[in-house]
Amino acid sequence: MAAKLKKGDKVVVLAGKDKGKEGTIASVDPKAGKAVVDGINIAIRHTRQTQTAQGGRLPKAMPIDLSNLAILDANGKPTRVGFRMEGDKKVRFAKTTGDVIDA
């Protein structure tokens, strides 16, 4: 199945402790159905000090399920994603406005 959400998309969280927050997708794992969003679902990770990095309690963005994310359309509202053919290319578009989502 084609990816409805991709790296770099502006999204809003629909459920969970960060409900209503907005962010940009940093990475997507399609096999697990999860994505890492900057500033969302932050957890404290204890890391050991190395020669290059300082150790301690460091905040890290953890993966969140794709079903709990919705892409933002041109108006800044959450929307669903559809696909349509424009010429010979398959493009993503916002269901609410019909605008093509630039990737």
Short mmCIF file of N, CA and C in Angstrom, two decimals:
data_model
loop_
_atom_site.label_atom_id
_atom_site.label_comp_id
_atom_site.label_asym_id
_atom_site.label_seq_id
_atom_site.Cartn_x
_atom_site.Cartn_y
_atom_site.Cartn_z
N MET A 1 0.83 -1.18 0.00
CA MET A 1 0.00 0.00 0.00
C MET A 1 0.87 1.24 0.00
N ALA A 2 0.44 2.27 -0.70
CA ALA A 2 1.21 3.50 -0.78
C ALA A 2 1.21 4.22 0.56
N ALA A 3 2.27 4.95 0.83
CA ALA A 3 2.41 5.66 2.11
C ALA A 3 1.57 6.93 2.10
N LYS A 4 0.66 7.02 3.07
CA LYS A 4 -0.16 8.22 3.18
C LYS A 4 0.58 9.32 3.91
N LEU A 5 1.45 8.95 4.85
CA LEU A 5 2.26 9.92 5.59
C LEU A 5 3.72 9.66 5.27
N LYS A 6 4.46 10.73 5.00
CA LYS A 6 5.86 10.61 4.64
C LYS A 6 6.72 11.52 5.50
N LYS A 7 8.02 11.28 5.45
CA LYS A 7 8.98 12.11 6.18
C LYS A 7 8.85 13.56 5.71
N GLY A 8 8.80 14.47 6.68
CA GLY A 8 8.71 15.89 6.35
C GLY A 8 7.29 16.44 6.37
N ASP A 9 6.27 15.58 6.48
CA ASP A 9 4.88 16.05 6.52
C ASP A 9 4.57 16.70 7.86
N LYS A 10 3.76 17.77 7.83
CA LYS A 10 3.26 18.40 9.06
C LYS A 10 2.03 17.63 9.49
N VAL A 11 2.04 17.15 10.75
CA VAL A 11 0.94 16.34 11.25
C VAL A 11 0.46 16.84 12.60
N VAL A 12 -0.74 16.40 12.99
CA VAL A 12 -1.31 16.69 14.30
C VAL A 12 -1.63 15.34 14.95
N VAL A 13 -1.46 15.27 16.27
CA VAL A 13 -1.72 14.03 17.01
C VAL A 13 -3.21 13.98 17.37
N LEU A 14 -3.86 12.84 17.07
CA LEU A 14 -5.29 12.68 17.29
C LEU A 14 -5.62 12.04 18.64
N ALA A 15 -4.68 11.25 19.19
CA ALA A 15 -4.97 10.52 20.43
C ALA A 15 -3.70 10.36 21.24
N GLY A 16 -3.87 10.16 22.55
CA GLY A 16 -2.73 9.93 23.43
C GLY A 16 -2.40 11.13 24.28
N LYS A 17 -1.27 11.06 24.98
CA LYS A 17 -0.90 12.12 25.92
C LYS A 17 -0.55 13.43 25.24
N ASP A 18 -0.21 13.39 23.95
CA ASP A 18 0.15 14.60 23.20
C ASP A 18 -0.95 15.03 22.24
N LYS A 19 -2.20 14.66 22.53
CA LYS A 19 -3.32 14.97 21.65
C LYS A 19 -3.41 16.48 21.38
N GLY A 20 -3.53 16.84 20.09
CA GLY A 20 -3.66 18.23 19.69
C GLY A 20 -2.35 18.90 19.33
N LYS A 21 -1.22 18.28 19.68
CA LYS A 21 0.08 18.88 19.35
C LYS A 21 0.43 18.65 17.88
N GLU A 22 1.20 19.59 17.32
CA GLU A 22 1.61 19.50 15.92
C GLU A 22 3.11 19.30 15.84
N GLY A 23 3.55 18.67 14.77
CA GLY A 23 4.98 18.45 14.56
C GLY A 23 5.25 17.97 13.15
N THR A 24 6.54 17.76 12.87
CA THR A 24 6.98 17.29 11.57
C THR A 24 7.52 15.87 11.71
N ILE A 25 7.17 15.02 10.77
CA ILE A 25 7.61 13.63 10.81
C ILE A 25 9.11 13.57 10.52
N ALA A 26 9.86 12.94 11.43
CA ALA A 26 11.31 12.78 11.26
C ALA A 26 11.64 11.47 10.54
N SER A 27 10.88 10.40 10.84
CA SER A 27 11.10 9.13 10.15
C SER A 27 9.84 8.29 10.24
N VAL A 28 9.70 7.35 9.28
CA VAL A 28 8.53 6.48 9.21
C VAL A 28 9.00 5.04 9.10
N ASP A 29 8.35 4.14 9.86
CA ASP A 29 8.60 2.71 9.76
C ASP A 29 7.31 2.05 9.25
N PRO A 30 7.17 1.87 7.92
CA PRO A 30 5.91 1.37 7.38
C PRO A 30 5.60 -0.07 7.81
N LYS A 31 6.63 -0.87 8.04
CA LYS A 31 6.39 -2.26 8.43
C LYS A 31 5.73 -2.34 9.81
N ALA A 32 6.16 -1.49 10.73
CA ALA A 32 5.59 -1.46 12.08
C ALA A 32 4.37 -0.53 12.15
N GLY A 33 4.18 0.32 11.14
CA GLY A 33 3.06 1.26 11.15
C GLY A 33 3.26 2.39 12.14
N LYS A 34 4.51 2.82 12.33
CA LYS A 34 4.82 3.87 13.30
C LYS A 34 5.66 4.97 12.66
N ALA A 35 5.65 6.14 13.30
CA ALA A 35 6.45 7.27 12.84
C ALA A 35 7.01 8.00 14.06
N VAL A 36 8.17 8.62 13.88
CA VAL A 36 8.76 9.47 14.91
C VAL A 36 8.50 10.91 14.50
N VAL A 37 7.85 11.67 15.41
CA VAL A 37 7.51 13.07 15.16
C VAL A 37 8.32 13.93 16.11
N ASP A 38 8.94 14.98 15.58
CA ASP A 38 9.77 15.87 16.39
C ASP A 38 8.95 16.53 17.50
N GLY A 39 9.40 16.39 18.75
CA GLY A 39 8.75 17.04 19.88
C GLY A 39 7.51 16.34 20.40
N ILE A 40 7.18 15.17 19.86
CA ILE A 40 5.97 14.44 20.26
C ILE A 40 6.38 13.10 20.87
N ASN A 41 5.63 12.65 21.89
CA ASN A 41 5.86 11.36 22.55
C ASN A 41 7.28 11.26 23.09
N ILE A 42 7.69 12.26 23.87
CA ILE A 42 9.04 12.33 24.42
C ILE A 42 9.15 11.43 25.64
N ALA A 43 10.23 10.66 25.71
CA ALA A 43 10.53 9.80 26.86
C ALA A 43 11.96 10.07 27.29
N ILE A 44 12.25 9.84 28.57
CA ILE A 44 13.60 10.01 29.09
C ILE A 44 14.35 8.70 28.92
N ARG A 45 15.51 8.77 28.31
CA ARG A 45 16.35 7.59 28.11
C ARG A 45 17.66 7.81 28.85
N HIS A 46 18.07 6.83 29.65
CA HIS A 46 19.33 6.90 30.36
C HIS A 46 20.42 6.36 29.44
N THR A 47 21.42 7.19 29.16
CA THR A 47 22.49 6.78 28.25
C THR A 47 23.84 6.83 28.95
N ARG A 48 24.68 5.90 28.57
CA ARG A 48 26.02 5.83 29.13
C ARG A 48 26.91 6.87 28.44
N GLN A 49 27.83 7.44 29.19
CA GLN A 49 28.75 8.41 28.62
C GLN A 49 29.77 7.70 27.74
N THR A 50 30.06 8.31 26.59
CA THR A 50 31.09 7.80 25.68
C THR A 50 32.15 8.87 25.49
N GLN A 51 33.16 8.57 24.68
CA GLN A 51 34.21 9.55 24.43
C GLN A 51 33.67 10.75 23.65
N THR A 52 32.63 10.54 22.84
CA THR A 52 32.12 11.62 22.00
C THR A 52 30.87 12.30 22.56
N ALA A 53 30.08 11.57 23.38
CA ALA A 53 28.81 12.13 23.84
C ALA A 53 28.72 12.09 25.36
N GLN A 54 28.08 13.13 25.91
CA GLN A 54 27.83 13.20 27.33
C GLN A 54 26.69 12.25 27.68
N GLY A 55 26.79 11.53 28.77
CA GLY A 55 25.74 10.62 29.21
C GLY A 55 24.73 11.33 30.08
N GLY A 56 23.78 10.57 30.60
CA GLY A 56 22.79 11.13 31.50
C GLY A 56 21.38 10.79 31.06
N ARG A 57 20.42 11.56 31.60
CA ARG A 57 19.01 11.38 31.26
C ARG A 57 18.68 12.29 30.10
N LEU A 58 18.52 11.71 28.91
CA LEU A 58 18.30 12.51 27.71
C LEU A 58 16.90 12.29 27.17
N PRO A 59 16.18 13.38 26.78
CA PRO A 59 14.86 13.21 26.18
C PRO A 59 15.00 12.70 24.74
N LYS A 60 14.11 11.77 24.38
CA LYS A 60 14.15 11.18 23.04
C LYS A 60 12.72 11.02 22.53
N ALA A 61 12.48 11.37 21.26
CA ALA A 61 11.16 11.20 20.66
C ALA A 61 10.97 9.73 20.31
N MET A 62 9.90 9.13 20.83
CA MET A 62 9.61 7.73 20.61
C MET A 62 8.58 7.58 19.48
N PRO A 63 8.52 6.40 18.84
CA PRO A 63 7.57 6.20 17.74
C PRO A 63 6.12 6.27 18.22
N ILE A 64 5.27 6.77 17.34
CA ILE A 64 3.83 6.86 17.60
C ILE A 64 3.11 6.19 16.43
N ASP A 65 1.99 5.56 16.70
CA ASP A 65 1.26 4.82 15.67
C ASP A 65 0.72 5.77 14.60
N LEU A 66 0.78 5.34 13.33
CA LEU A 66 0.32 6.18 12.23
C LEU A 66 -1.17 6.48 12.31
N SER A 67 -1.94 5.59 12.95
CA SER A 67 -3.39 5.82 13.05
C SER A 67 -3.70 6.97 13.99
N ASN A 68 -2.75 7.38 14.82
CA ASN A 68 -2.96 8.49 15.75
C ASN A 68 -2.47 9.82 15.18
N LEU A 69 -2.12 9.85 13.90
CA LEU A 69 -1.63 11.07 13.26
C LEU A 69 -2.54 11.44 12.09
N ALA A 70 -2.72 12.74 11.86
CA ALA A 70 -3.45 13.23 10.70
C ALA A 70 -2.65 14.35 10.08
N ILE A 71 -2.56 14.35 8.76
CA ILE A 71 -1.79 15.38 8.05
C ILE A 71 -2.57 16.71 8.09
N LEU A 72 -1.84 17.81 8.08
CA LEU A 72 -2.45 19.13 8.07
C LEU A 72 -2.58 19.61 6.63
N ASP A 73 -3.77 20.13 6.26
CA ASP A 73 -3.96 20.65 4.91
C ASP A 73 -3.47 22.10 4.83
N ALA A 74 -3.74 22.76 3.72
CA ALA A 74 -3.27 24.13 3.51
C ALA A 74 -3.85 25.11 4.53
N ASN A 75 -5.04 24.80 5.08
CA ASN A 75 -5.69 25.68 6.06
C ASN A 75 -5.23 25.40 7.48
N GLY A 76 -4.38 24.37 7.68
CA GLY A 76 -3.92 24.02 9.01
C GLY A 76 -4.88 23.14 9.77
N LYS A 77 -5.81 22.49 9.07
CA LYS A 77 -6.78 21.60 9.70
C LYS A 77 -6.39 20.14 9.41
N PRO A 78 -6.66 19.22 10.35
CA PRO A 78 -6.36 17.81 10.09
C PRO A 78 -7.26 17.26 8.99
N THR A 79 -6.69 16.43 8.13
CA THR A 79 -7.44 15.87 7.02
C THR A 79 -6.97 14.46 6.72
N ARG A 80 -7.79 13.73 5.98
CA ARG A 80 -7.39 12.42 5.50
C ARG A 80 -6.69 12.58 4.17
N VAL A 81 -5.97 11.54 3.76
CA VAL A 81 -5.18 11.58 2.53
C VAL A 81 -5.80 10.62 1.53
N GLY A 82 -5.93 11.09 0.28
CA GLY A 82 -6.38 10.25 -0.81
C GLY A 82 -5.36 10.24 -1.92
N PHE A 83 -5.56 9.36 -2.88
CA PHE A 83 -4.66 9.27 -4.03
C PHE A 83 -5.47 9.44 -5.30
N ARG A 84 -4.89 10.11 -6.29
CA ARG A 84 -5.52 10.21 -7.60
C ARG A 84 -4.43 10.30 -8.66
N MET A 85 -4.81 10.02 -9.89
CA MET A 85 -3.86 10.07 -11.00
C MET A 85 -3.95 11.45 -11.66
N GLU A 86 -2.81 12.10 -11.78
CA GLU A 86 -2.72 13.34 -12.53
C GLU A 86 -1.74 13.09 -13.66
N GLY A 87 -2.29 12.94 -14.85
CA GLY A 87 -1.45 12.53 -15.97
C GLY A 87 -1.08 11.07 -15.78
N ASP A 88 0.21 10.81 -15.71
CA ASP A 88 0.65 9.44 -15.47
C ASP A 88 1.28 9.29 -14.08
N LYS A 89 1.11 10.31 -13.21
CA LYS A 89 1.66 10.25 -11.86
C LYS A 89 0.56 10.07 -10.83
N LYS A 90 0.85 9.30 -9.79
CA LYS A 90 -0.07 9.11 -8.67
C LYS A 90 0.31 10.14 -7.61
N VAL A 91 -0.62 11.00 -7.23
CA VAL A 91 -0.34 12.07 -6.27
C VAL A 91 -1.24 11.95 -5.06
N ARG A 92 -0.75 12.44 -3.91
CA ARG A 92 -1.54 12.49 -2.68
C ARG A 92 -2.32 13.80 -2.67
N PHE A 93 -3.57 13.75 -2.16
CA PHE A 93 -4.34 14.99 -2.03
C PHE A 93 -5.12 14.98 -0.72
N ALA A 94 -5.43 16.18 -0.23
CA ALA A 94 -6.19 16.35 1.00
C ALA A 94 -7.66 16.13 0.70
N LYS A 95 -8.31 15.26 1.48
CA LYS A 95 -9.72 14.94 1.22
C LYS A 95 -10.64 16.13 1.49
N THR A 96 -10.29 17.01 2.44
CA THR A 96 -11.17 18.12 2.79
C THR A 96 -11.17 19.21 1.71
N THR A 97 -9.99 19.55 1.20
CA THR A 97 -9.90 20.66 0.24
C THR A 97 -9.71 20.18 -1.19
N GLY A 98 -9.17 18.99 -1.38
CA GLY A 98 -8.88 18.51 -2.74
C GLY A 98 -7.55 18.97 -3.27
N ASP A 99 -6.79 19.73 -2.45
CA ASP A 99 -5.48 20.23 -2.88
C ASP A 99 -4.45 19.11 -2.86
N VAL A 100 -3.50 19.20 -3.79
CA VAL A 100 -2.40 18.23 -3.83
C VAL A 100 -1.44 18.55 -2.70
N ILE A 101 -1.01 17.51 -1.99
CA ILE A 101 -0.06 17.67 -0.89
C ILE A 101 1.35 17.58 -1.46
N ASP A 102 2.15 18.63 -1.26
CA ASP A 102 3.52 18.57 -1.76
C ASP A 102 4.36 17.76 -0.80
N ALA A 103 5.13 16.85 -1.37
CA ALA A 103 5.94 15.97 -0.54
C ALA A 103 7.29 16.53 -0.26
#
